[in-house]
Amino acid sequence: MDIHEYQTKELLAGYGVPVPRGGLSYSPEQASYRATEVGGSSWVVKAQIHSGGRGEVGGVKLCHSDREVAEAANELFGKRLRTRQAPAGKCVYRVYVEEASEIKRELYFGIVLDRATERITVVASAEGGVEIEELAANNPGALIRTTIEPAMGFLEFQARELAFALGLAPSQIAKASQLFRAAYRAFRDLDAAMLEINPLVVVADDDLVALDAKMSFDDNALFRRPMIAELRDRSQEDPRESHAADRGLAYVGLDGDIGCMINGAGLAMATLDMIKLAGGNPANFLDIGGGASPDRVFKAFRSVLHDGNVKVVLVNIFAGINRCDWVAKGIVEAFAQIDVQLPVVVRLAGTHVEEGRRLLAESGLPIVTADTLAAAAEKVVAAAEIGTRAAAATGS
Ligand code: GDP
Ligand code: MN
């Protein structure tokens, strides 16, 4: 789960990371009031969306009066910002007003979980403000990595070494090392999956400040971090994914036109590959999990259809703990309750498969069945192509 910049800054400040003074607003009037509250003579008005790269697309505006602040906020509210990280765009409903900082140096500081070493890894660079992916591709030598031993934590000497490696002045070393370790404590204590301060800036008096901050959390740990779970902002999520997640279903939205209902992530990956191989494009995949009841299958089926991009549906179940007869019952139930206008291809294998196939055959529903995954993929791709041609012919 991702959270907003202002939320990340509040969390980090609680752990002792210096951040600029700022206030959140939901309207232009409130934004100018916040500017007065924050004080000073210049402010930065920042669109709060779950994406970086806002600066490049007008999502970060420098202002010199409270009127300018109100105008900048007015321009941002309700706007869909299309960034490099979120090409489809994210809508702005909250704006953060911050005292403007005078930047002397921009650095990069991040914390990630490195799956290869199974360790939390700190990544830093003297080249801040640039996207880390870009840096890793164009100038990997500029990245400094520090591996954290879980039993020891982020040790002071490691933090100091990092500060020296970034070329910080002696008067900045202690401040930097405190900041790094505070950020690490926040990451570890809150079950974060990623933390990024980009840029981390050096300002007047050799102080360091987190000018931009981003954090995301392990969804599987949210149950023990209710305060973090509260920070969720649905307006920033893919509505297809949150709709399914609310029903306890694992759903991934893609950009093709074939809706997929599958059991297990491994089979889902294989199915997506087979669809691609047959020349088609998946719109999504929904994992019904293990031991899915007919009701759960029905809800899953409805969630797949909920996606407006779906033109055909493929159900691919290799039942172990699952039962093909329950899956079939769920599908029949879906046809009974929803007006299903789309072609549906079903491939069932495993536990209670005869019973499952019998239920589908006896239902008299226009369901295309397949015995193997390869056959199912070919049939569903053919159905999608027929649909596309028919739409082209009727001009719809
Ligand atoms: P992002 O584009 O979404 O990553 O948003 P950032 O918060 O990182 O802002 C983008 C850029 O705007 C930063 O890299 C800075 O160069 C600039 N910026 C942001 N806040 C300030 C500020 O207070 N003062 C100045 N001078 N520049 C700022
Ligand atoms: Mn940034």
Coordinates of N, CA and C in Angstrom, one line a residue, residues 54-239:
R54 N 6.1 14.5 -10.2 CA 5.1 15.6 -10.3 C 5.7 16.9 -10.8
G55 N 7.0 17.1 -10.4 CA 7.6 18.4 -10.7 C 7.6 18.6 -12.2
E56 N 7.9 17.6 -13.0 CA 7.9 17.7 -14.5 C 6.6 18.0 -15.1
V57 N 5.5 17.8 -14.4 CA 4.2 18.0 -15.1 C 3.4 19.0 -14.3
G58 N 4.0 19.9 -13.6 CA 3.3 21.1 -13.0 C 2.6 20.7 -11.7
G59 N 3.1 19.6 -11.1 CA 2.4 19.3 -9.8 C 3.1 19.9 -8.6
V60 N 4.2 20.6 -8.8 CA 5.0 21.3 -7.7 C 5.2 22.7 -8.1
K61 N 4.5 23.6 -7.4 CA 4.6 25.0 -7.8 C 5.2 25.9 -6.7
L62 N 6.2 26.7 -7.1 CA 6.8 27.7 -6.1 C 6.0 29.0 -6.2
C63 N 5.6 29.5 -5.0 CA 4.7 30.7 -4.9 C 5.3 31.7 -3.9
H64 N 5.0 33.0 -4.2 CA 5.6 34.0 -3.3 C 4.6 34.9 -2.6
S65 N 3.3 34.5 -2.7 CA 2.3 35.2 -1.9 C 1.1 34.3 -1.6
D66 N 0.3 34.6 -0.6 CA -0.8 33.6 -0.3 C -1.8 33.6 -1.4
R67 N -1.8 34.7 -2.2 CA -2.7 34.7 -3.4 C -2.2 33.7 -4.4
E68 N -0.9 33.8 -4.7 CA -0.3 32.8 -5.6 C -0.6 31.4 -5.2
V69 N -0.5 31.2 -3.8 CA -0.7 29.8 -3.3 C -2.1 29.3 -3.6
A70 N -3.1 30.3 -3.4 CA -4.5 29.9 -3.7 C -4.7 29.6 -5.2
E71 N -4.0 30.4 -6.0 CA -4.2 30.2 -7.5 C -3.5 28.9 -7.9
A72 N -2.4 28.6 -7.4 CA -1.7 27.3 -7.7 C -2.5 26.1 -7.3
A73 N -3.1 26.2 -6.1 CA -3.9 25.1 -5.5 C -5.2 25.0 -6.4
N74 N -5.8 26.1 -6.7 CA -7.0 26.1 -7.6 C -6.7 25.4 -8.9
E75 N -5.6 25.6 -9.4 CA -5.2 25.0 -10.7 C -5.1 23.4 -10.5
L76 N -4.6 23.0 -9.4 CA -4.3 21.6 -9.1 C -5.5 20.8 -8.8
F77 N -6.4 21.4 -8.0 CA -7.5 20.6 -7.5 C -8.4 20.0 -8.6
G78 N -8.7 18.7 -8.5 CA -9.5 18.1 -9.5 C -8.8 17.7 -10.8
K79 N -7.6 18.1 -10.9 CA -6.8 17.9 -12.1 C -6.3 16.4 -12.1
R80 N -6.2 15.8 -13.3 CA -5.6 14.5 -13.5 C -4.2 14.7 -13.9
L81 N -3.2 14.4 -13.1 CA -1.8 14.6 -13.4 C -1.3 13.3 -14.0
R82 N -0.8 13.4 -15.3 CA -0.2 12.3 -15.9 C 1.3 12.4 -15.8
T83 N 1.9 11.5 -15.0 CA 3.4 11.5 -14.8 C 4.0 10.3 -15.5
R84 N 5.3 10.3 -15.5 CA 6.1 9.2 -16.1 C 5.8 7.9 -15.3
Q85 N 5.6 8.0 -14.0 CA 5.3 6.8 -13.2 C 3.8 6.4 -13.3
A86 N 2.9 7.3 -13.6 CA 1.5 7.0 -13.7 C 1.0 7.6 -15.0
P87 N 1.2 7.0 -16.1 CA 0.9 7.5 -17.4 C -0.7 7.7 -17.6
A88 N -1.4 6.8 -16.9 CA -2.9 7.0 -17.0 C -3.4 8.2 -16.2
G89 N -2.6 8.7 -15.3 CA -2.9 9.8 -14.5 C -3.5 9.5 -13.2
K90 N -3.3 10.4 -12.2 CA -4.0 10.3 -10.9 C -4.6 11.7 -10.6
C91 N -5.8 11.6 -9.9 CA -6.5 12.9 -9.6 C -6.0 13.5 -8.3
V92 N -6.0 14.8 -8.4 CA -5.5 15.6 -7.2 C -6.7 16.0 -6.4
Y93 N -6.8 15.5 -5.1 CA -7.9 15.9 -4.2 C -7.3 16.6 -2.9
R94 N -6.0 16.5 -2.8 CA -5.3 17.1 -1.6 C -4.1 17.8 -2.1
V95 N -3.8 19.0 -1.5 CA -2.7 19.7 -1.8 C -1.9 20.1 -0.6
Y96 N -0.6 19.9 -0.6 CA 0.2 20.2 0.5 C 1.0 21.5 0.3
V97 N 0.9 22.4 1.3 CA 1.6 23.7 1.2 C 2.7 23.7 2.2
E98 N 3.9 24.0 1.7 CA 5.1 23.8 2.5 C 5.9 25.1 2.4
E99 N 6.7 25.4 3.4 CA 7.6 26.5 3.3 C 8.7 26.1 2.3
A100 N 9.0 27.1 1.4 CA 10.0 26.8 0.4 C 11.4 26.7 1.0
S101 N 12.2 25.7 0.5 CA 13.5 25.5 1.1 C 14.5 26.1 0.0
E102 N 15.6 26.6 0.6 CA 16.7 27.1 -0.3 C 17.7 25.9 -0.4
I103 N 17.7 25.4 -1.6 CA 18.5 24.1 -1.8 C 20.0 24.4 -2.1
K104 N 20.9 23.8 -1.3 CA 22.3 23.9 -1.7 C 22.8 22.6 -2.4
R105 N 22.2 21.5 -2.0 CA 22.6 20.2 -2.7 C 21.4 19.3 -2.6
E106 N 21.2 18.5 -3.7 CA 20.2 17.5 -3.7 C 20.8 16.1 -3.7
L107 N 20.3 15.2 -2.8 CA 20.8 13.9 -2.7 C 19.7 12.9 -2.8
Y108 N 20.1 11.6 -3.0 CA 19.0 10.6 -3.0 C 19.3 9.7 -1.8
F109 N 18.2 9.3 -1.1 CA 18.3 8.3 0.0 C 17.1 7.4 -0.1
G110 N 17.3 6.1 -0.1 CA 16.2 5.2 -0.2 C 16.5 3.9 0.6
I111 N 15.4 3.2 1.1 CA 15.5 2.0 1.8 C 14.6 1.0 1.1
V112 N 15.2 -0.2 0.7 CA 14.4 -1.2 0.1 C 14.7 -2.6 0.7
L113 N 13.8 -3.5 0.4 CA 14.1 -4.9 0.8 C 14.7 -5.6 -0.4
D114 N 15.9 -6.0 -0.2 CA 16.6 -6.7 -1.3 C 16.3 -8.2 -1.2
R115 N 15.6 -8.7 -2.1 CA 15.2 -10.1 -2.0 C 16.3 -11.1 -2.2
A116 N 17.3 -10.7 -3.0 CA 18.4 -11.5 -3.3 C 19.3 -11.8 -2.1
T117 N 19.5 -10.7 -1.3 CA 20.3 -10.9 -0.1 C 19.4 -11.2 1.2
E118 N 18.1 -11.0 1.0 CA 17.2 -11.1 2.1 C 17.5 -10.2 3.2
R119 N 17.9 -9.0 2.8 CA 18.3 -7.9 3.8 C 17.7 -6.6 3.4
I120 N 17.5 -5.8 4.4 CA 17.1 -4.4 4.1 C 18.4 -3.7 3.6
T121 N 18.2 -3.0 2.5 CA 19.3 -2.4 1.9 C 19.1 -0.9 1.8
V122 N 20.1 -0.1 2.2 CA 20.0 1.4 2.0 C 20.7 1.7 0.7
V123 N 20.1 2.6 -0.1 CA 20.6 3.0 -1.3 C 20.7 4.5 -1.3
A124 N 21.9 5.1 -1.6 CA 22.0 6.5 -1.6 C 22.8 7.0 -2.8
S125 N 22.7 8.3 -3.1 CA 23.5 8.8 -4.2 C 23.6 10.3 -4.0
A126 N 24.8 10.8 -4.5 CA 25.0 12.2 -4.5 C 24.2 12.9 -5.5
E127 N 23.6 12.1 -6.4 CA 22.8 12.8 -7.5 C 21.3 12.6 -7.1
G128 N 20.8 13.6 -6.4 CA 19.4 13.6 -6.0 C 18.5 14.2 -7.1
G129 N 17.2 14.0 -6.9 CA 16.2 14.6 -7.7 C 16.0 13.8 -9.0
V130 N 16.9 12.9 -9.3 CA 16.7 12.1 -10.5 C 16.0 10.8 -10.0
E131 N 15.2 10.2 -10.9 CA 14.6 8.9 -10.6 C 15.6 7.8 -10.4
I132 N 15.4 7.0 -9.4 CA 16.4 6.0 -9.1 C 16.6 5.0 -10.2
E133 N 15.5 4.6 -10.9 CA 15.6 3.7 -12.0 C 16.5 4.2 -13.1
E134 N 16.3 5.6 -13.3 CA 17.1 6.2 -14.4 C 18.6 6.2 -14.0
L135 N 18.8 6.5 -12.7 CA 20.2 6.5 -12.2 C 20.8 5.1 -12.3
A136 N 20.1 4.1 -11.9 CA 20.6 2.7 -11.9 C 20.9 2.3 -13.4
A137 N 20.1 2.8 -14.3 CA 20.4 2.5 -15.7 C 21.5 3.3 -16.4
N138 N 21.6 4.6 -16.1 CA 22.5 5.4 -16.8 C 23.8 5.6 -16.0
N139 N 23.8 5.5 -14.7 CA 25.0 5.8 -13.9 C 25.0 5.0 -12.7
P140 N 25.1 3.6 -12.9 CA 25.0 2.7 -11.7 C 26.2 3.0 -10.7
G141 N 27.3 3.5 -11.2 CA 28.4 3.8 -10.3 C 28.1 4.8 -9.2
A142 N 27.1 5.6 -9.5 CA 26.7 6.7 -8.6 C 25.9 6.2 -7.4
L143 N 25.5 4.9 -7.4 CA 24.7 4.4 -6.3 C 25.6 3.8 -5.2
I144 N 25.3 4.2 -4.0 CA 26.0 3.6 -2.9 C 25.1 2.7 -2.1
R145 N 25.4 1.4 -1.9 CA 24.6 0.5 -1.2 C 25.1 0.1 0.1
T146 N 24.3 0.0 1.1 CA 24.7 -0.5 2.4 C 23.7 -1.6 2.9
T147 N 24.2 -2.7 3.2 CA 23.4 -3.8 3.6 C 23.2 -3.8 5.1
I148 N 22.0 -4.0 5.6 CA 21.8 -4.0 7.1 C 21.6 -5.4 7.6
E149 N 22.4 -5.7 8.6 CA 22.2 -7.0 9.3 C 21.0 -6.9 10.2
P150 N 20.1 -7.8 10.1 CA 18.8 -7.7 10.9 C 19.1 -7.7 12.4
A151 N 20.0 -8.5 12.9 CA 20.3 -8.5 14.3 C 21.0 -7.3 14.8
M152 N 21.6 -6.6 14.0 CA 22.4 -5.4 14.4 C 21.7 -4.1 14.1
G153 N 20.9 -4.0 13.1 CA 20.3 -2.8 12.7 C 21.3 -1.9 11.9
F154 N 20.9 -0.7 11.7 CA 21.7 0.2 10.9 C 22.7 0.9 11.9
L155 N 23.9 0.4 11.8 CA 24.9 0.9 12.8 C 25.4 2.3 12.5
E156 N 25.8 3.0 13.6 CA 26.2 4.3 13.5 C 27.4 4.5 12.5
F157 N 28.4 3.6 12.6 CA 29.5 3.7 11.7 C 29.1 3.5 10.2
Q158 N 28.1 2.7 10.0 CA 27.6 2.5 8.6 C 27.0 3.8 8.1
A159 N 26.2 4.4 9.0 CA 25.5 5.7 8.6 C 26.6 6.8 8.3
R160 N 27.6 6.8 9.2 CA 28.7 7.8 9.0 C 29.4 7.6 7.7
E161 N 29.7 6.3 7.4 CA 30.4 5.9 6.2 C 29.6 6.4 5.0
L162 N 28.3 6.2 5.0 CA 27.4 6.6 4.0 C 27.5 8.1 3.8
A163 N 27.4 8.8 4.9 CA 27.5 10.3 4.8 C 28.8 10.8 4.2
F164 N 29.9 10.1 4.5 CA 31.2 10.5 3.9 C 31.2 10.2 2.4
A165 N 30.6 9.0 2.1 CA 30.6 8.6 0.7 C 29.8 9.5 -0.2
L166 N 28.8 10.2 0.4 CA 28.0 11.2 -0.3 C 28.7 12.5 -0.5
G167 N 29.9 12.6 0.2 CA 30.7 13.8 0.0 C 30.1 15.0 0.9
L168 N 29.5 14.6 2.0 CA 29.0 15.6 2.9 C 30.1 16.2 3.7
A169 N 29.9 17.5 4.1 CA 31.0 18.2 4.8 C 31.0 17.7 6.3
P170 N 32.2 17.8 6.9 CA 32.3 17.3 8.3 C 31.2 17.8 9.2
S171 N 30.7 19.1 9.0 CA 29.7 19.7 9.9 C 28.3 19.0 9.6
Q172 N 28.2 18.3 8.5 CA 26.9 17.7 8.1 C 26.8 16.2 8.5
I173 N 28.0 15.6 8.8 CA 28.0 14.2 9.0 C 27.1 13.6 10.1
A174 N 27.2 14.3 11.3 CA 26.4 13.8 12.4 C 24.9 13.9 12.1
K175 N 24.5 15.1 11.5 CA 23.1 15.3 11.2 C 22.6 14.2 10.2
A176 N 23.5 14.0 9.2 CA 23.1 13.0 8.2 C 22.9 11.6 8.8
S177 N 23.9 11.3 9.6 CA 23.9 9.9 10.1 C 22.7 9.7 11.1
Q178 N 22.3 10.8 11.8 CA 21.1 10.7 12.6 C 19.8 10.5 11.8
L179 N 19.8 11.3 10.7 CA 18.7 11.3 9.8 C 18.5 9.9 9.2
F180 N 19.6 9.3 8.7 CA 19.6 8.0 8.0 C 19.0 6.9 9.0
R181 N 19.5 7.0 10.2 CA 19.1 5.9 11.2 C 17.7 6.1 11.6
A182 N 17.3 7.4 11.7 CA 15.9 7.6 12.1 C 14.9 7.1 10.9
A183 N 15.3 7.3 9.7 CA 14.5 6.8 8.6 C 14.5 5.3 8.6
Y184 N 15.6 4.7 8.9 CA 15.7 3.2 9.0 C 14.7 2.7 10.1
R185 N 14.7 3.4 11.3 CA 13.8 2.9 12.3 C 12.4 3.0 11.9
A186 N 12.0 4.1 11.2 CA 10.7 4.2 10.7 C 10.3 3.1 9.8
F187 N 11.2 2.8 8.9 CA 11.0 1.7 7.9 C 10.8 0.4 8.6
R188 N 11.7 0.1 9.6 CA 11.6 -1.2 10.2 C 10.4 -1.3 11.2
D189 N 10.2 -0.3 12.0 CA 9.1 -0.3 13.0 C 7.7 -0.4 12.3
L190 N 7.6 0.2 11.1 CA 6.2 0.3 10.5 C 6.0 -0.7 9.4
D191 N 6.8 -1.7 9.3 CA 6.7 -2.7 8.3 C 6.6 -2.1 6.9
A192 N 7.5 -1.2 6.6 CA 7.5 -0.6 5.3 C 8.1 -1.6 4.3
A193 N 7.8 -1.4 3.0 CA 8.4 -2.2 2.0 C 9.4 -1.3 1.2
M194 N 9.2 0.0 1.2 CA 10.0 0.9 0.5 C 9.9 2.3 1.1
L195 N 11.1 3.0 1.2 CA 11.1 4.3 1.7 C 12.0 5.1 0.7
E196 N 11.6 6.3 0.3 CA 12.4 7.0 -0.6 C 12.4 8.5 -0.2
I197 N 13.6 9.1 0.0 CA 13.7 10.5 0.2 C 14.4 11.1 -1.0
N198 N 13.7 11.7 -1.9 CA 14.3 12.2 -3.1 C 13.6 13.4 -3.6
P199 N 14.2 14.6 -3.5 CA 15.6 14.7 -2.9 C 15.6 14.9 -1.4
L200 N 16.8 14.4 -0.9 CA 17.2 14.8 0.5 C 18.1 16.0 0.2
V201 N 17.8 17.1 0.9 CA 18.6 18.3 0.5 C 19.4 18.9 1.7
V202 N 20.5 19.5 1.3 CA 21.3 20.3 2.2 C 20.8 21.8 2.1
V203 N 20.4 22.4 3.2 CA 19.9 23.8 3.2 C 20.9 24.6 4.0
A204 N 20.5 25.8 4.3 CA 21.3 26.8 5.0 C 21.7 26.1 6.4
D205 N 22.8 26.6 7.0 CA 23.3 26.1 8.3 C 23.7 24.7 8.2
D206 N 24.0 24.2 7.1 CA 24.4 22.8 6.9 C 23.3 21.8 7.4
D207 N 22.1 22.2 7.5 CA 21.0 21.3 7.9 C 20.6 20.4 6.7
L208 N 20.1 19.2 7.0 CA 19.6 18.3 6.0 C 18.1 18.2 6.2
V209 N 17.3 18.2 5.1 CA 15.9 18.1 5.2 C 15.3 17.1 4.1
A210 N 14.3 16.4 4.5 CA 13.7 15.5 3.5 C 12.7 16.3 2.7
L211 N 13.1 16.7 1.5 CA 12.2 17.6 0.7 C 11.0 16.9 0.1
D212 N 11.3 15.6 -0.3 CA 10.2 14.8 -0.9 C 10.3 13.4 -0.2
A213 N 9.2 12.8 0.1 CA 9.3 11.5 0.8 C 8.2 10.6 0.3
K214 N 8.5 9.4 0.3 CA 7.5 8.4 -0.3 C 7.7 7.1 0.5
M215 N 6.6 6.4 0.9 CA 6.7 5.2 1.6 C 5.7 4.3 1.1
S216 N 6.0 3.0 1.0 CA 4.9 2.0 0.8 C 5.1 0.8 1.8
F217 N 4.0 0.2 2.0 CA 3.9 -0.8 3.1 C 3.5 -2.2 2.6
D218 N 3.9 -3.2 3.4 CA 3.6 -4.6 3.1 C 2.1 -4.8 3.5
D219 N 1.3 -5.1 2.4 CA -0.1 -5.3 2.7 C -0.4 -6.4 3.7
N220 N 0.5 -7.4 3.7 CA 0.3 -8.5 4.6 C 0.6 -8.2 6.1
A221 N 1.2 -7.0 6.3 CA 1.5 -6.6 7.7 C 0.5 -5.6 8.2
L222 N -0.4 -5.1 7.3 CA -1.3 -4.0 7.7 C -2.2 -4.3 8.9
F223 N -2.5 -5.6 9.0 CA -3.4 -6.0 10.1 C -2.8 -5.7 11.5
R224 N -1.5 -5.6 11.5 CA -0.9 -5.2 12.8 C -0.4 -3.8 12.9
R225 N -0.8 -3.0 11.8 CA -0.4 -1.6 11.8 C -1.7 -0.8 11.5
P226 N -2.7 -0.9 12.3 CA -4.0 -0.2 12.0 C -3.8 1.3 11.7
M227 N -2.8 1.9 12.4 CA -2.6 3.4 12.1 C -2.2 3.6 10.7
I228 N -1.4 2.7 10.2 CA -0.9 2.8 8.8 C -2.0 2.5 7.8
A229 N -2.8 1.4 8.2 CA -3.9 1.0 7.3 C -4.9 2.2 7.1
E230 N -5.0 3.0 8.1 CA -5.9 4.2 8.1 C -5.5 5.2 7.0
L231 N -4.2 5.2 6.6 CA -3.7 6.2 5.7 C -4.1 5.9 4.2
R232 N -4.7 4.7 4.0 CA -5.1 4.3 2.7 C -5.9 5.4 2.0
D233 N -5.6 5.7 0.7 CA -6.4 6.6 0.0 C -6.9 5.9 -1.3
R234 N -8.2 5.5 -1.3 CA -8.7 4.8 -2.4 C -8.8 5.6 -3.7
S235 N -8.8 6.9 -3.6 CA -8.9 7.7 -4.8 C -7.7 7.5 -5.7
Q236 N -6.6 7.0 -5.1 CA -5.3 6.8 -5.8 C -5.1 5.4 -6.3
E237 N -6.1 4.5 -6.0 CA -5.9 3.1 -6.4 C -6.6 2.8 -7.7
D238 N -6.3 1.7 -8.4 CA -7.0 1.2 -9.5 C -8.3 0.6 -9.0
P239 N -9.4 1.3 -9.4 CA -10.7 0.9 -8.8 C -11.0 -0.6 -9.0

